[in-house]
Amino acid sequence: KTVTAMLVDGVVRWVAKSGWVPGYTLAGKTWTAQIARPGWYETGPASTVASYAWYGPAEDPKFVIIVKLERSRVDQFWGSTAAIMFKDIASYLFDYYSIPQKKQKTENK
């Protein structure tokens, strides 16, 4: 429960939020890694592995998705590549399998 809460917080407030699908509580983790060579790391475009791992809905998971892009020529970071692909896949799966959105709490005044 603690790890799930941390991963949900990353999607809600931090760097993983570019993969958020409105109406769902998601637990996600991003990472970008440079590609290693003997004695050095590659730099510049197409020199990283950009990834986004996720499960959801967080309170009752139905899917686990990992998007991993090696040597992306669009961008070297996960935010504009893997997270966007993930969001499209997750949105499709929620719709296809008719997984209901989480009801949003409203504040009583």
PDB file of C-alpha atoms in Angstrom:
ATOM      1  CA  LYS A   1       0.000   0.000   0.000  1.00  0.00           C
ATOM      2  CA  THR A   2       2.839   2.366   0.816  1.00  0.00           C
ATOM      3  CA  VAL A   3       4.597   1.846  -2.526  1.00  0.00           C
ATOM      4  CA  THR A   4       1.315   2.218  -4.407  1.00  0.00           C
ATOM      5  CA  ALA A   5       0.619   5.493  -2.574  1.00  0.00           C
ATOM      6  CA  MET A   6       4.085   6.762  -3.545  1.00  0.00           C
ATOM      7  CA  LEU A   7       3.602   5.770  -7.200  1.00  0.00           C
ATOM      8  CA  VAL A   8       0.138   7.385  -7.309  1.00  0.00           C
ATOM      9  CA  ASP A   9       1.620  10.569  -5.843  1.00  0.00           C
ATOM     10  CA  GLY A  10       4.210  10.548  -8.632  1.00  0.00           C
ATOM     11  CA  VAL A  11       1.432  10.483 -11.219  1.00  0.00           C
ATOM     12  CA  VAL A  12      -0.687  13.103  -9.457  1.00  0.00           C
ATOM     13  CA  ARG A  13       1.969  15.640  -8.492  1.00  0.00           C
ATOM     14  CA  TRP A  14       5.357  14.856  -9.962  1.00  0.00           C
ATOM     15  CA  VAL A  15       7.132  13.876 -13.156  1.00  0.00           C
ATOM     16  CA  ALA A  16       4.931  10.883 -14.003  1.00  0.00           C
ATOM     17  CA  LYS A  17       1.850  13.080 -14.458  1.00  0.00           C
ATOM     18  CA  SER A  18       2.250  13.358 -18.229  1.00  0.00           C
ATOM     19  CA  GLY A  19       0.972   9.759 -18.351  1.00  0.00           C
ATOM     20  CA  TRP A  20      -2.150  10.427 -16.281  1.00  0.00           C
ATOM     21  CA  VAL A  21      -5.492   9.322 -17.727  1.00  0.00           C
ATOM     22  CA  PRO A  22      -8.305  11.561 -16.387  1.00  0.00           C
ATOM     23  CA  GLY A  23     -10.817   9.735 -14.190  1.00  0.00           C
ATOM     24  CA  TYR A  24      -8.445   6.976 -13.068  1.00  0.00           C
ATOM     25  CA  THR A  25      -6.038   6.538 -10.165  1.00  0.00           C
ATOM     26  CA  LEU A  26      -2.774   5.301 -11.644  1.00  0.00           C
ATOM     27  CA  ALA A  27       0.479   4.130 -10.091  1.00  0.00           C
ATOM     28  CA  GLY A  28       3.400   4.908 -12.372  1.00  0.00           C
ATOM     29  CA  LYS A  29       7.168   5.183 -12.501  1.00  0.00           C
ATOM     30  CA  THR A  30       9.357   6.783 -15.140  1.00  0.00           C
ATOM     31  CA  TRP A  31      13.023   6.479 -15.934  1.00  0.00           C
ATOM     32  CA  THR A  32      15.520   7.573 -18.511  1.00  0.00           C
ATOM     33  CA  ALA A  33      18.925   5.954 -18.835  1.00  0.00           C
ATOM     34  CA  GLN A  34      21.895   6.727 -21.026  1.00  0.00           C
ATOM     35  CA  ILE A  35      23.138   3.865 -23.180  1.00  0.00           C
ATOM     36  CA  ALA A  36      26.463   2.595 -21.868  1.00  0.00           C
ATOM     37  CA  ARG A  37      29.485   1.631 -23.915  1.00  0.00           C
ATOM     38  CA  PRO A  38      32.791   0.299 -22.575  1.00  0.00           C
ATOM     39  CA  GLY A  39      34.297   3.207 -20.650  1.00  0.00           C
ATOM     40  CA  TRP A  40      31.693   5.869 -21.566  1.00  0.00           C
ATOM     41  CA  TYR A  41      28.034   6.755 -22.037  1.00  0.00           C
ATOM     42  CA  GLU A  42      26.487   7.900 -25.282  1.00  0.00           C
ATOM     43  CA  THR A  43      25.144  11.467 -25.357  1.00  0.00           C
ATOM     44  CA  GLY A  44      22.702  13.477 -27.440  1.00  0.00           C
ATOM     45  CA  PRO A  45      19.653  12.409 -29.449  1.00  0.00           C
ATOM     46  CA  ALA A  46      18.994   8.657 -29.777  1.00  0.00           C
ATOM     47  CA  SER A  47      21.349   7.883 -26.883  1.00  0.00           C
ATOM     48  CA  THR A  48      18.887   6.915 -24.148  1.00  0.00           C
ATOM     49  CA  VAL A  49      16.337   4.345 -23.072  1.00  0.00           C
ATOM     50  CA  ALA A  50      13.109   6.121 -22.043  1.00  0.00           C
ATOM     51  CA  SER A  51      10.601   4.074 -20.047  1.00  0.00           C
ATOM     52  CA  TYR A  52       7.278   4.342 -18.257  1.00  0.00           C
ATOM     53  CA  ALA A  53       5.912   1.518 -16.064  1.00  0.00           C
ATOM     54  CA  TRP A  54       2.399   1.612 -14.682  1.00  0.00           C
ATOM     55  CA  TYR A  55      -0.448  -0.355 -13.153  1.00  0.00           C
ATOM     56  CA  GLY A  56      -4.034   0.598 -12.622  1.00  0.00           C
ATOM     57  CA  PRO A  57      -6.545   1.418 -11.581  1.00  0.00           C
ATOM     58  CA  ALA A  58      -4.337   1.657  -8.494  1.00  0.00           C
ATOM     59  CA  GLU A  59      -7.049   0.593  -6.035  1.00  0.00           C
ATOM     60  CA  ASP A  60      -7.923  -2.561  -8.035  1.00  0.00           C
ATOM     61  CA  PRO A  61      -5.309  -3.115 -10.790  1.00  0.00           C
ATOM     62  CA  LYS A  62      -6.459  -4.651 -14.059  1.00  0.00           C
ATOM     63  CA  PHE A  63      -3.412  -3.890 -16.201  1.00  0.00           C
ATOM     64  CA  VAL A  64       0.348  -3.545 -15.985  1.00  0.00           C
ATOM     65  CA  ILE A  65       1.978  -1.679 -18.842  1.00  0.00           C
ATOM     66  CA  ILE A  66       5.632  -0.974 -19.541  1.00  0.00           C
ATOM     67  CA  VAL A  67       6.568   1.253 -22.447  1.00  0.00           C
ATOM     68  CA  LYS A  68      10.294   1.122 -23.237  1.00  0.00           C
ATOM     69  CA  LEU A  69      11.800   3.094 -26.098  1.00  0.00           C
ATOM     70  CA  GLU A  70      15.416   2.642 -27.089  1.00  0.00           C
ATOM     71  CA  ARG A  71      17.123   5.388 -29.052  1.00  0.00           C
ATOM     72  CA  SER A  72      14.034   7.540 -29.537  1.00  0.00           C
ATOM     73  CA  ARG A  73      14.639  10.171 -32.174  1.00  0.00           C
ATOM     74  CA  VAL A  74      11.679  12.270 -30.993  1.00  0.00           C
ATOM     75  CA  ASP A  75      13.183  13.124 -27.605  1.00  0.00           C
ATOM     76  CA  GLN A  76      15.687  11.471 -25.316  1.00  0.00           C
ATOM     77  CA  PHE A  77      13.460  11.696 -22.230  1.00  0.00           C
ATOM     78  CA  TRP A  78      10.406   9.625 -21.258  1.00  0.00           C
ATOM     79  CA  GLY A  79       7.998  12.566 -20.791  1.00  0.00           C
ATOM     80  CA  SER A  80       7.436  13.392 -24.433  1.00  0.00           C
ATOM     81  CA  THR A  81       7.728   9.833 -25.716  1.00  0.00           C
ATOM     82  CA  ALA A  82       7.000   6.818 -23.485  1.00  0.00           C
ATOM     83  CA  ALA A  83       4.469   8.576 -21.226  1.00  0.00           C
ATOM     84  CA  ILE A  84       2.405   9.783 -24.184  1.00  0.00           C
ATOM     85  CA  MET A  85       2.375   6.313 -25.754  1.00  0.00           C
ATOM     86  CA  PHE A  86       1.390   4.844 -22.400  1.00  0.00           C
ATOM     87  CA  LYS A  87      -1.477   7.318 -21.973  1.00  0.00           C
ATOM     88  CA  ASP A  88      -2.894   6.373 -25.385  1.00  0.00           C
ATOM     89  CA  ILE A  89      -2.661   2.626 -24.641  1.00  0.00           C
ATOM     90  CA  ALA A  90      -4.177   2.939 -21.155  1.00  0.00           C
ATOM     91  CA  SER A  91      -7.051   5.128 -22.387  1.00  0.00           C
ATOM     92  CA  TYR A  92      -7.836   2.576 -25.084  1.00  0.00           C
ATOM     93  CA  LEU A  93      -7.787  -0.358 -22.612  1.00  0.00           C
ATOM     94  CA  PHE A  94     -10.030   1.385 -20.073  1.00  0.00           C
ATOM     95  CA  ASP A  95     -12.537   2.164 -22.807  1.00  0.00           C
ATOM     96  CA  TYR A  96     -12.317  -1.240 -24.528  1.00  0.00           C
ATOM     97  CA  TYR A  97     -12.820  -3.191 -21.291  1.00  0.00           C
ATOM     98  CA  SER A  98     -15.433  -0.729 -19.939  1.00  0.00           C
ATOM     99  CA  ILE A  99     -13.518  -0.028 -16.748  1.00  0.00           C
ATOM    100  CA  PRO A 100     -15.460   2.719 -14.968  1.00  0.00           C
ATOM    101  CA  GLN A 101     -13.841   5.964 -14.010  1.00  0.00           C
ATOM    102  CA  LYS A 102     -13.326   6.681 -10.348  1.00  0.00           C
ATOM    103  CA  LYS A 103     -16.021   8.953  -8.954  1.00  0.00           C
ATOM    104  CA  GLN A 104     -14.495  12.258  -7.993  1.00  0.00           C
ATOM    105  CA  LYS A 105     -15.149  13.419  -4.441  1.00  0.00           C
ATOM    106  CA  THR A 106     -16.922  16.732  -4.218  1.00  0.00           C
ATOM    107  CA  GLU A 107     -16.390  19.093  -1.347  1.00  0.00           C
ATOM    108  CA  ASN A 108     -19.455  19.882   0.778  1.00  0.00           C
ATOM    109  CA  LYS A 109     -19.864  23.559   1.471  1.00  0.00           C
TER     110      LYS A 109
END
